[in-house]
mmCIF file of C-alpha atoms in Angstrom:
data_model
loop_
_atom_site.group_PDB
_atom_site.id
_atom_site.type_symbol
_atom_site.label_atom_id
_atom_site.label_comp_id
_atom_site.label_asym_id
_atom_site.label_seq_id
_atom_site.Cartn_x
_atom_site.Cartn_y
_atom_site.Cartn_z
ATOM 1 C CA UNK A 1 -12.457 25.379 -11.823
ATOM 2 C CA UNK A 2 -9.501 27.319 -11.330
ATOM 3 C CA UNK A 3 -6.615 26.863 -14.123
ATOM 4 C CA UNK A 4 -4.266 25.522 -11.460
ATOM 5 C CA UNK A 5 -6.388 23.102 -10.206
ATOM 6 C CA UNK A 6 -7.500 21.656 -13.482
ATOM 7 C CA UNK A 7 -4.186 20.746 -14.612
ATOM 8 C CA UNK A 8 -3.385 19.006 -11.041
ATOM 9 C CA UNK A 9 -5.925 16.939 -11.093
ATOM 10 C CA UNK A 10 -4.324 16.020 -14.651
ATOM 11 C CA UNK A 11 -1.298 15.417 -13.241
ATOM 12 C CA UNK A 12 -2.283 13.598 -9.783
ATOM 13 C CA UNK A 13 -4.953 11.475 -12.298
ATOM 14 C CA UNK A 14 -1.148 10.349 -14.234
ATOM 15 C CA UNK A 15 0.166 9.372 -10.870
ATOM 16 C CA UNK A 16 -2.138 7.107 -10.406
ATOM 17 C CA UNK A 17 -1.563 4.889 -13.278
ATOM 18 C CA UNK A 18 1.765 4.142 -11.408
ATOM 19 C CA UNK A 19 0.259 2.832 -8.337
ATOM 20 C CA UNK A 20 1.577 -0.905 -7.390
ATOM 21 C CA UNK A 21 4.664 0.104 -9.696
ATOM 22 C CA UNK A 22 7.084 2.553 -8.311
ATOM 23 C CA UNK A 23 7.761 1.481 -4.494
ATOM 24 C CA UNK A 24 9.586 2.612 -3.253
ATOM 25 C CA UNK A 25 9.375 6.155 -4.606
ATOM 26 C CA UNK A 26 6.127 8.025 -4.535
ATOM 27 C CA UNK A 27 3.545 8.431 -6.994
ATOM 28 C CA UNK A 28 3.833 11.129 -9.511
ATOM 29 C CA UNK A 29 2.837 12.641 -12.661
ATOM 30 C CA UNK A 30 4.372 15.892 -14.810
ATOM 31 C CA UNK A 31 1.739 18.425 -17.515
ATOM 32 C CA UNK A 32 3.493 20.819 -18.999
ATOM 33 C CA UNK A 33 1.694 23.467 -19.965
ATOM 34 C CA UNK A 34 2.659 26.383 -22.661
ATOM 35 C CA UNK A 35 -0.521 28.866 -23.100
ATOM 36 C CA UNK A 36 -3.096 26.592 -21.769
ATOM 37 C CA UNK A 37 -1.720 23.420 -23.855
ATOM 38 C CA UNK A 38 -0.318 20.467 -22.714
ATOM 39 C CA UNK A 39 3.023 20.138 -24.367
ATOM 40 C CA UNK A 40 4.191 17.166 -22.948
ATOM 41 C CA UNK A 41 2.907 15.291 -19.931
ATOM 42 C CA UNK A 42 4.012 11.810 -18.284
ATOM 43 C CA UNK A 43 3.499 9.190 -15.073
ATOM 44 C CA UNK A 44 6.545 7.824 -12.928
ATOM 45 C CA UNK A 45 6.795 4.262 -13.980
ATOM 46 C CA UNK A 46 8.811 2.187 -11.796
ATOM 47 C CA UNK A 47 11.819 2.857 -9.419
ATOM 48 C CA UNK A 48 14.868 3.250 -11.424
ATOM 49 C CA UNK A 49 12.999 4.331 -14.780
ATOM 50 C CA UNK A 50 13.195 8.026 -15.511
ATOM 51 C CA UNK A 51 10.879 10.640 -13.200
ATOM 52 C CA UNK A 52 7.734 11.756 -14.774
ATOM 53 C CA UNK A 53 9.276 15.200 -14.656
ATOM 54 C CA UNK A 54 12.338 14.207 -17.166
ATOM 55 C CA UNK A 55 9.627 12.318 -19.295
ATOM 56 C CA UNK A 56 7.394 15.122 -19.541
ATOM 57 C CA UNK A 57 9.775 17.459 -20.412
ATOM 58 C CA UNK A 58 11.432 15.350 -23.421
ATOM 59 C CA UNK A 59 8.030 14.992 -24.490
ATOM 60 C CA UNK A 60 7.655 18.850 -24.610
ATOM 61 C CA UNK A 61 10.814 19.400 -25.840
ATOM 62 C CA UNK A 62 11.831 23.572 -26.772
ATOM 63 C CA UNK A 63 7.421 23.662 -26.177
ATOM 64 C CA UNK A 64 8.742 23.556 -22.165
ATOM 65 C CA UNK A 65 10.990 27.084 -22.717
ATOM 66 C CA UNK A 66 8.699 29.388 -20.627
ATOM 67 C CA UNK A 67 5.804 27.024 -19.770
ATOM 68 C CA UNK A 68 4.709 25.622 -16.588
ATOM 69 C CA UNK A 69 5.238 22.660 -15.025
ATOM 70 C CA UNK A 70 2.856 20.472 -12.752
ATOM 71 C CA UNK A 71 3.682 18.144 -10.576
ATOM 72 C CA UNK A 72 2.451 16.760 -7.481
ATOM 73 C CA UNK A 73 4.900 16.667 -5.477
ATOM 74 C CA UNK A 74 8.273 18.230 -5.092
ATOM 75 C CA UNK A 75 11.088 17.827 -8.031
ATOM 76 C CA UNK A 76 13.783 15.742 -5.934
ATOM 77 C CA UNK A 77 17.790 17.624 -5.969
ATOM 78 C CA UNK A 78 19.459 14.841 -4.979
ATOM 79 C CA UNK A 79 21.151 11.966 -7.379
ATOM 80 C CA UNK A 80 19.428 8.575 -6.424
ATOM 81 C CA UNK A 81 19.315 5.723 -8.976
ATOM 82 C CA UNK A 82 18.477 8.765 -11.519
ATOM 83 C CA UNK A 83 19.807 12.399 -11.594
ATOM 84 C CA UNK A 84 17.729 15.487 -9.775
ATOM 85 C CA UNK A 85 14.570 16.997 -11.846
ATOM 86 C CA UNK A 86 15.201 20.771 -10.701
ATOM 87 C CA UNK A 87 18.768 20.428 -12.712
ATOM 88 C CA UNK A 88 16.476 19.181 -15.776
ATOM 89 C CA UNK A 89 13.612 21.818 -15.381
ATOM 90 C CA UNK A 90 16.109 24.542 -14.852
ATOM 91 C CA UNK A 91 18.211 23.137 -18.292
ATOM 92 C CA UNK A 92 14.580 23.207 -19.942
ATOM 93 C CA UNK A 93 13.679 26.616 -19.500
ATOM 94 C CA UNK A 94 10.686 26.455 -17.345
ATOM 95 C CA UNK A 95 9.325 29.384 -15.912
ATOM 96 C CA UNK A 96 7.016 28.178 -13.247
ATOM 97 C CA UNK A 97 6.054 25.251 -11.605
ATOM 98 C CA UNK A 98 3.231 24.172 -9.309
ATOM 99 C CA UNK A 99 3.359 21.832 -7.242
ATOM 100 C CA UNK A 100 0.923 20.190 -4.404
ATOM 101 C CA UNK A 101 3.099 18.940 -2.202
ATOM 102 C CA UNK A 102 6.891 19.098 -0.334
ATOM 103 C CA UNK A 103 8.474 16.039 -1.173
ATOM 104 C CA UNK A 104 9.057 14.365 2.837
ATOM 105 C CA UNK A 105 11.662 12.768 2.354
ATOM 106 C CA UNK A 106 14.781 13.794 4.352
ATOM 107 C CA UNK A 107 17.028 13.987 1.242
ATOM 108 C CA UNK A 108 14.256 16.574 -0.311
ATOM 109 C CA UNK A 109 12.608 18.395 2.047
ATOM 110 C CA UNK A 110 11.878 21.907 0.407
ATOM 111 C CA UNK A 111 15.499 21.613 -1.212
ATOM 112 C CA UNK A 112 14.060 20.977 -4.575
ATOM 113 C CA UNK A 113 12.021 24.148 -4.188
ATOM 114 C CA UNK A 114 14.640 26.173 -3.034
ATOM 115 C CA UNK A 115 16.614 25.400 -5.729
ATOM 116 C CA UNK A 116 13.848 25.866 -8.463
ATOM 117 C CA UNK A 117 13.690 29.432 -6.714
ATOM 118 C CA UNK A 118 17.127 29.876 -6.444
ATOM 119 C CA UNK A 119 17.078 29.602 -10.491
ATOM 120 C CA UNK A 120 14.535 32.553 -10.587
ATOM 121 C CA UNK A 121 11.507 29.772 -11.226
ATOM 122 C CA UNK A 122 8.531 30.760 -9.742
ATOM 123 C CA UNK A 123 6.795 28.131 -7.730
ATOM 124 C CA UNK A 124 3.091 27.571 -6.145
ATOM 125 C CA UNK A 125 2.292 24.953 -3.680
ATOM 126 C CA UNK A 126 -0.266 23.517 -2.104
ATOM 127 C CA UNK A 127 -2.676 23.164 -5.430
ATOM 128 C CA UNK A 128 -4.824 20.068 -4.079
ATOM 129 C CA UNK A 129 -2.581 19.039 -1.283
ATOM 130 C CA UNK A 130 -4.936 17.094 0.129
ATOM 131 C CA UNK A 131 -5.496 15.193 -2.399
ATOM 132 C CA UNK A 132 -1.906 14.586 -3.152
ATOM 133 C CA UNK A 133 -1.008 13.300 0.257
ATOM 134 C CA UNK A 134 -4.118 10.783 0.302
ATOM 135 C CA UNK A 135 -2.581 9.364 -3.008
ATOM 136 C CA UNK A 136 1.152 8.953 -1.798
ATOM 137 C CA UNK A 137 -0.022 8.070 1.921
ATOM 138 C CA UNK A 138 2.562 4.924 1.230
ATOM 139 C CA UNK A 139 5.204 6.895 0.484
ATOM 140 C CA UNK A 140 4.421 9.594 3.452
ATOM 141 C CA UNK A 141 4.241 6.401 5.657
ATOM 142 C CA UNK A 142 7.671 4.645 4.280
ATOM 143 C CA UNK A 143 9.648 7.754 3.811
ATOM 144 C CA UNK A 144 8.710 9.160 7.458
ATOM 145 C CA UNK A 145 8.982 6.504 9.723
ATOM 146 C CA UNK A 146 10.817 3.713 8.265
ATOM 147 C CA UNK A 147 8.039 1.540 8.313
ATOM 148 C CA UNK A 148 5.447 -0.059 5.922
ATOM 149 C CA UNK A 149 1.908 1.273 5.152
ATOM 150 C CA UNK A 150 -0.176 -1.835 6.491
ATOM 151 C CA UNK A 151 -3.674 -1.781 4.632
ATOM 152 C CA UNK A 152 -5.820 -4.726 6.391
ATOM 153 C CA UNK A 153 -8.896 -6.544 4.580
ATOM 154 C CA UNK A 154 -11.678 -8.511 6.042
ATOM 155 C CA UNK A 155 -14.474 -9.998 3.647
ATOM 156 C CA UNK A 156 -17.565 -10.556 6.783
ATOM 157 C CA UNK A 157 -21.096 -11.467 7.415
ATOM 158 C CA UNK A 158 -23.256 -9.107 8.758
ATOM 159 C CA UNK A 159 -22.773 -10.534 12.332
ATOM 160 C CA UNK A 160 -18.867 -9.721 11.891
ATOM 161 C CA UNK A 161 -18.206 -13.238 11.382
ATOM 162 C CA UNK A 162 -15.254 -14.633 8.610
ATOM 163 C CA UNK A 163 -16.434 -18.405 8.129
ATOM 164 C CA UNK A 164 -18.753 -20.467 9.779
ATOM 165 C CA UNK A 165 -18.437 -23.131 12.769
ATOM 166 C CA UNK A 166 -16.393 -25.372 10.881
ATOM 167 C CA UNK A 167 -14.147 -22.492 9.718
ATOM 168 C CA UNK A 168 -16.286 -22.464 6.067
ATOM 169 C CA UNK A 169 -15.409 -18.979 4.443
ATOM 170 C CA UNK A 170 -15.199 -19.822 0.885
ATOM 171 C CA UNK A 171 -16.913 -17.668 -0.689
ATOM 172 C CA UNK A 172 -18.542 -15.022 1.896
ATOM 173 C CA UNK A 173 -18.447 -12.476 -0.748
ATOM 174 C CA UNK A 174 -18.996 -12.352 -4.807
ATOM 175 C CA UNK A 175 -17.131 -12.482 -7.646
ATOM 176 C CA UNK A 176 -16.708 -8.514 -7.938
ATOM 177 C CA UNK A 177 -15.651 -7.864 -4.357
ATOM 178 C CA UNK A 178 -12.927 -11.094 -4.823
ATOM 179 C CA UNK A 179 -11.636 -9.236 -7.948
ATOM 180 C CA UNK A 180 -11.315 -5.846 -6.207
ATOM 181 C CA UNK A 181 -8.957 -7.389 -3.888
ATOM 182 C CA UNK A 182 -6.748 -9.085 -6.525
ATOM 183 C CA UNK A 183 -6.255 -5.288 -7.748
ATOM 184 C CA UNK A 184 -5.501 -4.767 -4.338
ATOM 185 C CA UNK A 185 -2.762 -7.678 -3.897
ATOM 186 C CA UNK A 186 -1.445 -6.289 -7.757
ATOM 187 C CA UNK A 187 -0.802 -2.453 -6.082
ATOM 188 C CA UNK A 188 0.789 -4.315 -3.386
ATOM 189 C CA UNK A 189 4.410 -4.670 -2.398
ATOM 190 C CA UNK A 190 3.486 -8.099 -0.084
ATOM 191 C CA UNK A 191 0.852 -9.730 1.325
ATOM 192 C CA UNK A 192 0.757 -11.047 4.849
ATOM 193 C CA UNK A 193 -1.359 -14.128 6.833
ATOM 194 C CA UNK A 194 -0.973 -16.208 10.050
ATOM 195 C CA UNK A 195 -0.241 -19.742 9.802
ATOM 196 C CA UNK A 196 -3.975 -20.408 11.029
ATOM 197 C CA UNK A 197 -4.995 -19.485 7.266
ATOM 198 C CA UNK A 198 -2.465 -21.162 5.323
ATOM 199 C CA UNK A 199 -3.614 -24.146 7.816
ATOM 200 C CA UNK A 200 -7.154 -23.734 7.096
ATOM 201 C CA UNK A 201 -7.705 -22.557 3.200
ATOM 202 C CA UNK A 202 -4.417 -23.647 1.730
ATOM 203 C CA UNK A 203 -4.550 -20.003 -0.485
ATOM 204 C CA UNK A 204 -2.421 -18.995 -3.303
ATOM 205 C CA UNK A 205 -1.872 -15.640 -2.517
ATOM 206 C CA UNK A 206 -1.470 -14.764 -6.058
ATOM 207 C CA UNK A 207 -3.324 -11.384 -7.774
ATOM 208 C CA UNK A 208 -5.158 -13.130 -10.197
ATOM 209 C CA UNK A 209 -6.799 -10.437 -12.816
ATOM 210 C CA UNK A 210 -9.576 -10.804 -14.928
ATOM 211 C CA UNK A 211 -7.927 -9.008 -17.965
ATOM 212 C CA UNK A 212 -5.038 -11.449 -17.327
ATOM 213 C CA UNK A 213 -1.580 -10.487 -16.072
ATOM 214 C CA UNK A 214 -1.249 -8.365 -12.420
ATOM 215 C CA UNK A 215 1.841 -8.714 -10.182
ATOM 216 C CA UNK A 216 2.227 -11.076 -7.501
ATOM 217 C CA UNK A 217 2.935 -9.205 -4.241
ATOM 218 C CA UNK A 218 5.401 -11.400 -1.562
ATOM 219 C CA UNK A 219 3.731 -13.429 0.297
ATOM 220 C CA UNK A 220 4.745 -13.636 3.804
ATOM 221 C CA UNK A 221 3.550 -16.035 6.388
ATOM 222 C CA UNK A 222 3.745 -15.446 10.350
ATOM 223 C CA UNK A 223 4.754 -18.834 11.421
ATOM 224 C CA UNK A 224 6.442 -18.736 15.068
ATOM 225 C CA UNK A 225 7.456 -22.378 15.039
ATOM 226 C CA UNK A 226 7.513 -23.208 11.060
ATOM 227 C CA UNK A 227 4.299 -25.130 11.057
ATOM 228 C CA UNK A 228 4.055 -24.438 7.437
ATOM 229 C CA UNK A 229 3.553 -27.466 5.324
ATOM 230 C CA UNK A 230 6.005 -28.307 2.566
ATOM 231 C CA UNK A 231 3.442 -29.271 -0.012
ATOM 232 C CA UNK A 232 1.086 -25.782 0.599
ATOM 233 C CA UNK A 233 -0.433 -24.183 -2.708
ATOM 234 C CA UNK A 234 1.623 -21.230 -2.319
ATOM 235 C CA UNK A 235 5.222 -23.188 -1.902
ATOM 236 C CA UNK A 236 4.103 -25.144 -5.411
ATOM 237 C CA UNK A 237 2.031 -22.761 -7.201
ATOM 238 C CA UNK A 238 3.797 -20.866 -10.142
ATOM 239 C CA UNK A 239 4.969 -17.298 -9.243
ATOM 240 C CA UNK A 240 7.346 -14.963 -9.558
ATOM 241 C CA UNK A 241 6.330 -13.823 -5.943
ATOM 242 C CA UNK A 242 8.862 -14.922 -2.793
ATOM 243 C CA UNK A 243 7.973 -16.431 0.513
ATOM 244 C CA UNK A 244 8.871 -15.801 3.508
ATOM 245 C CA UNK A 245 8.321 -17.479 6.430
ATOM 246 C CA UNK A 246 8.877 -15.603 9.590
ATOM 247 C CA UNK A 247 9.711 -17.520 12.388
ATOM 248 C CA UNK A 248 10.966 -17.843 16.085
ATOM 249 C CA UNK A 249 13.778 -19.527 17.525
ATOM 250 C CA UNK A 250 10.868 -21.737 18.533
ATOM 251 C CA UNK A 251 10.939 -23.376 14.920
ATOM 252 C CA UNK A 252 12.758 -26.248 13.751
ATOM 253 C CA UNK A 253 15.554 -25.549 12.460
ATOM 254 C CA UNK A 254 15.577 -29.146 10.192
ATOM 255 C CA UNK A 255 12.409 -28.004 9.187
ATOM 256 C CA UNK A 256 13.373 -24.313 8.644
ATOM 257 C CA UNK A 257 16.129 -26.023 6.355
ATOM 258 C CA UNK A 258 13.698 -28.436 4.469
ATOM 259 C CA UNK A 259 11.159 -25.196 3.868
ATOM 260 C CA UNK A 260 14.499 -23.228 2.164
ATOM 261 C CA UNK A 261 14.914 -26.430 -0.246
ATOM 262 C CA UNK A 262 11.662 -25.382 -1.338
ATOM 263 C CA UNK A 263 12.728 -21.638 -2.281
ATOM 264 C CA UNK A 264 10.789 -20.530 1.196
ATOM 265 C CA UNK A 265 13.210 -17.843 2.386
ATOM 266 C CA UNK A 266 13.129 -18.063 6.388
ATOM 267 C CA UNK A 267 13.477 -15.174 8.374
ATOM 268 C CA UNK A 268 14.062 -15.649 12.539
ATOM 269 C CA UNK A 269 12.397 -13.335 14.232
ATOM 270 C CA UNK A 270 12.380 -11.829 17.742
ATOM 271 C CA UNK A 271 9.711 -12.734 19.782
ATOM 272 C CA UNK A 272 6.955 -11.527 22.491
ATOM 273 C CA UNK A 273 5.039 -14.181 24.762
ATOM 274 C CA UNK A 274 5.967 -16.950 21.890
ATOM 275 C CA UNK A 275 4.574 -15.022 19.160
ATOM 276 C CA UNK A 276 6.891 -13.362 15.768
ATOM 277 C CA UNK A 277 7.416 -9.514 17.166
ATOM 278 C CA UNK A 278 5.409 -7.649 14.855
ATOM 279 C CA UNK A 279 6.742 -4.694 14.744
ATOM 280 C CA UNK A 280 10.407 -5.853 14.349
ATOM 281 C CA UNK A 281 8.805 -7.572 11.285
ATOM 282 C CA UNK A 282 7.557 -4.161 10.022
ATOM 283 C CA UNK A 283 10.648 -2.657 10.288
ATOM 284 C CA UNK A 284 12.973 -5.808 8.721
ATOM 285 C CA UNK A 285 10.428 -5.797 5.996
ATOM 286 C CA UNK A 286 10.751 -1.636 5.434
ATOM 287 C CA UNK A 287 14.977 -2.504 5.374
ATOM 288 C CA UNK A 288 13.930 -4.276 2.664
ATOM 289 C CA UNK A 289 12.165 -1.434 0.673
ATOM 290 C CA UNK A 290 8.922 -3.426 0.980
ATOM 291 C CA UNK A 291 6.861 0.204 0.975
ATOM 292 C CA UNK A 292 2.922 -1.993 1.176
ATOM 293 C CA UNK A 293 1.762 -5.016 3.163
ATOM 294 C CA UNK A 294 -1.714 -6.055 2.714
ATOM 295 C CA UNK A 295 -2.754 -7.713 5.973
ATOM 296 C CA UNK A 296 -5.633 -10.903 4.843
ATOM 297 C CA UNK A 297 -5.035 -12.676 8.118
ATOM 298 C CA UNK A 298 -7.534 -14.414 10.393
ATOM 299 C CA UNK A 299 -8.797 -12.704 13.781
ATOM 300 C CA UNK A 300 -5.992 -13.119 15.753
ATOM 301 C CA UNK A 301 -3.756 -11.594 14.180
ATOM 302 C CA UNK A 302 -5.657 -8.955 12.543
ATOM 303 C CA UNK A 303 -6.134 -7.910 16.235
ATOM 304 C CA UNK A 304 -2.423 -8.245 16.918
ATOM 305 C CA UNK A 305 -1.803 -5.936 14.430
ATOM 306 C CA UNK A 306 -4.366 -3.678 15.564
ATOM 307 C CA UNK A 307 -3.606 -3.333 19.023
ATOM 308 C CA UNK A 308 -0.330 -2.854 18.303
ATOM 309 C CA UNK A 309 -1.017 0.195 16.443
ATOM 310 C CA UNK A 310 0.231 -1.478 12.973
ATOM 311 C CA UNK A 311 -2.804 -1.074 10.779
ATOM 312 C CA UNK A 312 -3.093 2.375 8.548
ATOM 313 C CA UNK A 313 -6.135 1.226 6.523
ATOM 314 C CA UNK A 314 -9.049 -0.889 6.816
ATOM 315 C CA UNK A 315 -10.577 -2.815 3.885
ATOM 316 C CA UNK A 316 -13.829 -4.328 5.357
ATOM 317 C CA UNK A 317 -16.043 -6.273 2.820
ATOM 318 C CA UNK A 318 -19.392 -6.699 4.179
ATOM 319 C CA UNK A 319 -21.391 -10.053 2.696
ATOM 320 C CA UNK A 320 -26.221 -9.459 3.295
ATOM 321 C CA UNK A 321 -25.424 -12.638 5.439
ATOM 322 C CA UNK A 322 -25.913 -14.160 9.219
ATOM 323 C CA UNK A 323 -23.784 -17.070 10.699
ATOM 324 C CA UNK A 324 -24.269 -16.779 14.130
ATOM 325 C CA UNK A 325 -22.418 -18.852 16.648
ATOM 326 C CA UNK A 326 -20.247 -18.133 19.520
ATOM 327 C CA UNK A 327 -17.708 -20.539 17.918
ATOM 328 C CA UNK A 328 -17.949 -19.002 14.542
ATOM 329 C CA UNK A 329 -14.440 -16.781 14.278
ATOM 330 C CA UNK A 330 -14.533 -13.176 13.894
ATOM 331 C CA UNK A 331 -12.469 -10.637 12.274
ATOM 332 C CA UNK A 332 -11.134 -9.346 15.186
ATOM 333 C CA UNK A 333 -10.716 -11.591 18.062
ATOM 334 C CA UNK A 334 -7.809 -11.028 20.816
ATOM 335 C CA UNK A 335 -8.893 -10.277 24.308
ATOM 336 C CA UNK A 336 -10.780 -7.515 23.317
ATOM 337 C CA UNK A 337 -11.499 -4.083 25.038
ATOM 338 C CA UNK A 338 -12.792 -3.530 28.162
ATOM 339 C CA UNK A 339 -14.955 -0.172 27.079
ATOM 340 C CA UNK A 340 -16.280 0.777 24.600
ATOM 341 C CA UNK A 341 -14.432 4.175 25.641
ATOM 342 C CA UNK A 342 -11.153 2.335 24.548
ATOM 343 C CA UNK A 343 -12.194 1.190 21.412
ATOM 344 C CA UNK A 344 -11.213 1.977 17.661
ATOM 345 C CA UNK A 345 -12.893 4.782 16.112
ATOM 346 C CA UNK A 346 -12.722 4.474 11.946
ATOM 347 C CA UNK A 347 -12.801 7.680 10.475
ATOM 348 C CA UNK A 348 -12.425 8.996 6.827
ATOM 349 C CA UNK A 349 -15.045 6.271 6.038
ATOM 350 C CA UNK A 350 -15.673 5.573 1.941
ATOM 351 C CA UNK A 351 -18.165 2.788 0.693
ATOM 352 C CA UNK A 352 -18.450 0.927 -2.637
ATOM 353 C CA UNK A 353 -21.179 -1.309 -3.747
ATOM 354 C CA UNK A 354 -19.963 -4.766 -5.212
ATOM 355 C CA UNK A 355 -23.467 -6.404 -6.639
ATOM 356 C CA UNK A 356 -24.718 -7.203 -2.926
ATOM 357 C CA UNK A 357 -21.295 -6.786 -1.106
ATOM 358 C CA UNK A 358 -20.779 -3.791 0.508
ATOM 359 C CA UNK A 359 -16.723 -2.445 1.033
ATOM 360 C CA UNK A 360 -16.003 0.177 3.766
ATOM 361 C CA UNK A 361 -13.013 1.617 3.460
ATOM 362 C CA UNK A 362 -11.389 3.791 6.426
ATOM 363 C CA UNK A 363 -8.363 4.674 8.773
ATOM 364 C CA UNK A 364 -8.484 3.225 12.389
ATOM 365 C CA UNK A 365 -7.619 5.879 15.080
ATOM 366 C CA UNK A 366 -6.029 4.315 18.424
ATOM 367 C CA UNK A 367 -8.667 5.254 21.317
ATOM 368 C CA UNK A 368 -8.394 8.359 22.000
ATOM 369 C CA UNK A 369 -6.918 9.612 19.100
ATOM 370 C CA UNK A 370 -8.117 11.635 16.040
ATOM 371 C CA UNK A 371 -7.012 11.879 12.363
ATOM 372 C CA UNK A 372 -8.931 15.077 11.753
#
């Protein structure tokens, strides 16, 4: 393995101990590296903590004068809520750094290069870009368009079904696939159903961990006319998670009033045919630096948020079981497509065993379109 490349994956492997944490700035880790030693190497903890960069570099200390530094993705040059890393890599003496990745947001932008260059640093990029813009596809997502990455998950049958006739569903899969998504919920800014579910399985919408701890992620409801009841599990259960309810002007507003009594924050939402707009949602949510919504709604308005082009990531659990029944719901339901031409293609596909459970894990393409 080239040199370069082993001391990314180092560094990218670092990043990833952040993930959940650091919305909404990307994902990063620091190695510094004097004569094929690692001096001093960190992980970007939390927005508002010190980069990985700055950590990296104090760990290193007068060991950073002349190494290199990787990093994967571009030192920022601008002062957010903490000062720019090229000003602190300059100050430190390091003679090169590689990196995997331009930083995309506007304030960066190859700036933080330039001015590592500018200084007479030497800098690569590129070292495992892929692989660096898979792990910060949040950030890429937030930073770029102003909007949340949406991952969806569906736990199934092997007819496509999520509960039976009677709207059963508890449990379609195991133990181990349930756990997987409470990591899931804990690396997640929010999570997001449709009144139909709070309705039907009266959930928590907690990440509860086996070792103990995790982080609640928001919960947010889609409720067009406040149907939420003020006694629900996740309006009494203890967390340190908000809700919010977003509504129509369809709702009630005594009811809208009796719901914020309960520490439910309400949010009035435009609306299409009736229904919460979506993607004005999306982008209230992204005002609010909310970088990650995991989607665990029922089929309508998974395929709401499909058709509208608002899903970046599929998380389909698949249970070794047949319901059958033209009444029993599915994960998608909606009008549906016409041809099969105009349907969904899911590329990028990974799959993970859980005991029998099977978890596919992919990136819908609108008809049509490609990621490749």
């Amino acid at each position: 393995m080239d040199v370069d490349d082993r001391f990314m994956w180092m560094a990218l492997d670092l990043a990833r101990q952040g993930r959940g944490r650091t919305s909404p700035n990307p994902l990063v880790g620091a190695v510094v590296v004097q004569e094929s030693e690692v001096v001093g190497s960190a992980y970007h903890q939390a927005a508002g903590l010190p980069h990985a960069e700055i950590i990296a570099l104090k760990k290193a200390g007068e060991k950073a004068r002349g190494a290199t530094l990787y990093v994967n993705i571009e030192p920022c040059s601008h002062h957010g809520r903490t000062g720019p890393c090229t000003e602190a890599i300059i100050k430190a003496g390091i003679s090169r750094v590689v990196a995997s990745m331009q930083d995309p947001n506007p304030l960066v932008l190859g700036s933080g290069f330039a001015r590592l260059r500018e200084a007479g640093i030497k800098v690569k990029e590129g070292v495992l870009e892929h692989k660096a813009r898979r792990l910060n596809e949040v950030f890429i997502k937030y930073i770029t368009t102003g909007l949340p990455f949406v991952g969806l998950k569906v736990a199934m049958s092997l007819d496509g079904k999520i509960g039976t006739m009677r709207g059963e569903s508890h449990w379609i899969t195991g133990e181990k696939a349930r756990q997987y998504v409470h990591r899931l919920r804990d690396q997640s800014d929010s999570i997001m159903v449709g009144i139909e579910t709070v309705l039907k399985d009266d959930p928590r919408l907690t990440a509860r961990m086996d070792s103990g701890g995790g982080k609640d992620p928001l919960r947010i409801i889609v409720d067009s006319t406040a149907r939420l009841p003020i006694d629900a599990r996740l309006i009494e259960s203890s967390s340190s998670a908000g809700t919010v309810l977003a509504v129509t002007d369809q709702a009630s507003p005594e009811k809208c009033r009796m719901l914020e009594t309960k520490g439910v924050e309400v949010l009035t939402m435009p609306a299409i045919k009736g229904r919460v707009d979506l993607k004005a949602l999306m982008k209230k949510l992204a005002e609010r630096e909310i970088s990650t919504v995991l989607v665990e709604g029922g089929g309508t308005l998974n395929y709401s948020m499909l058709e509208q082009s608002l899903i970046d990531k599929l998380f389909i659990f698949i249970a070794p079981l047949i319901i059958g029944g033209a009444k029993s719901p599915t994960a998608f339901s909606g009008t549906g497509i016409e041809s099969l031409e105009k349907a969904w293609s899911v590329e990028d596909i990974e799959m993970k065993q859980f005991d029998r459970d099977l978890l596919l894990i992919g990136y819908p393409a609108d008809p049509g379109q490609s990621r490749s």
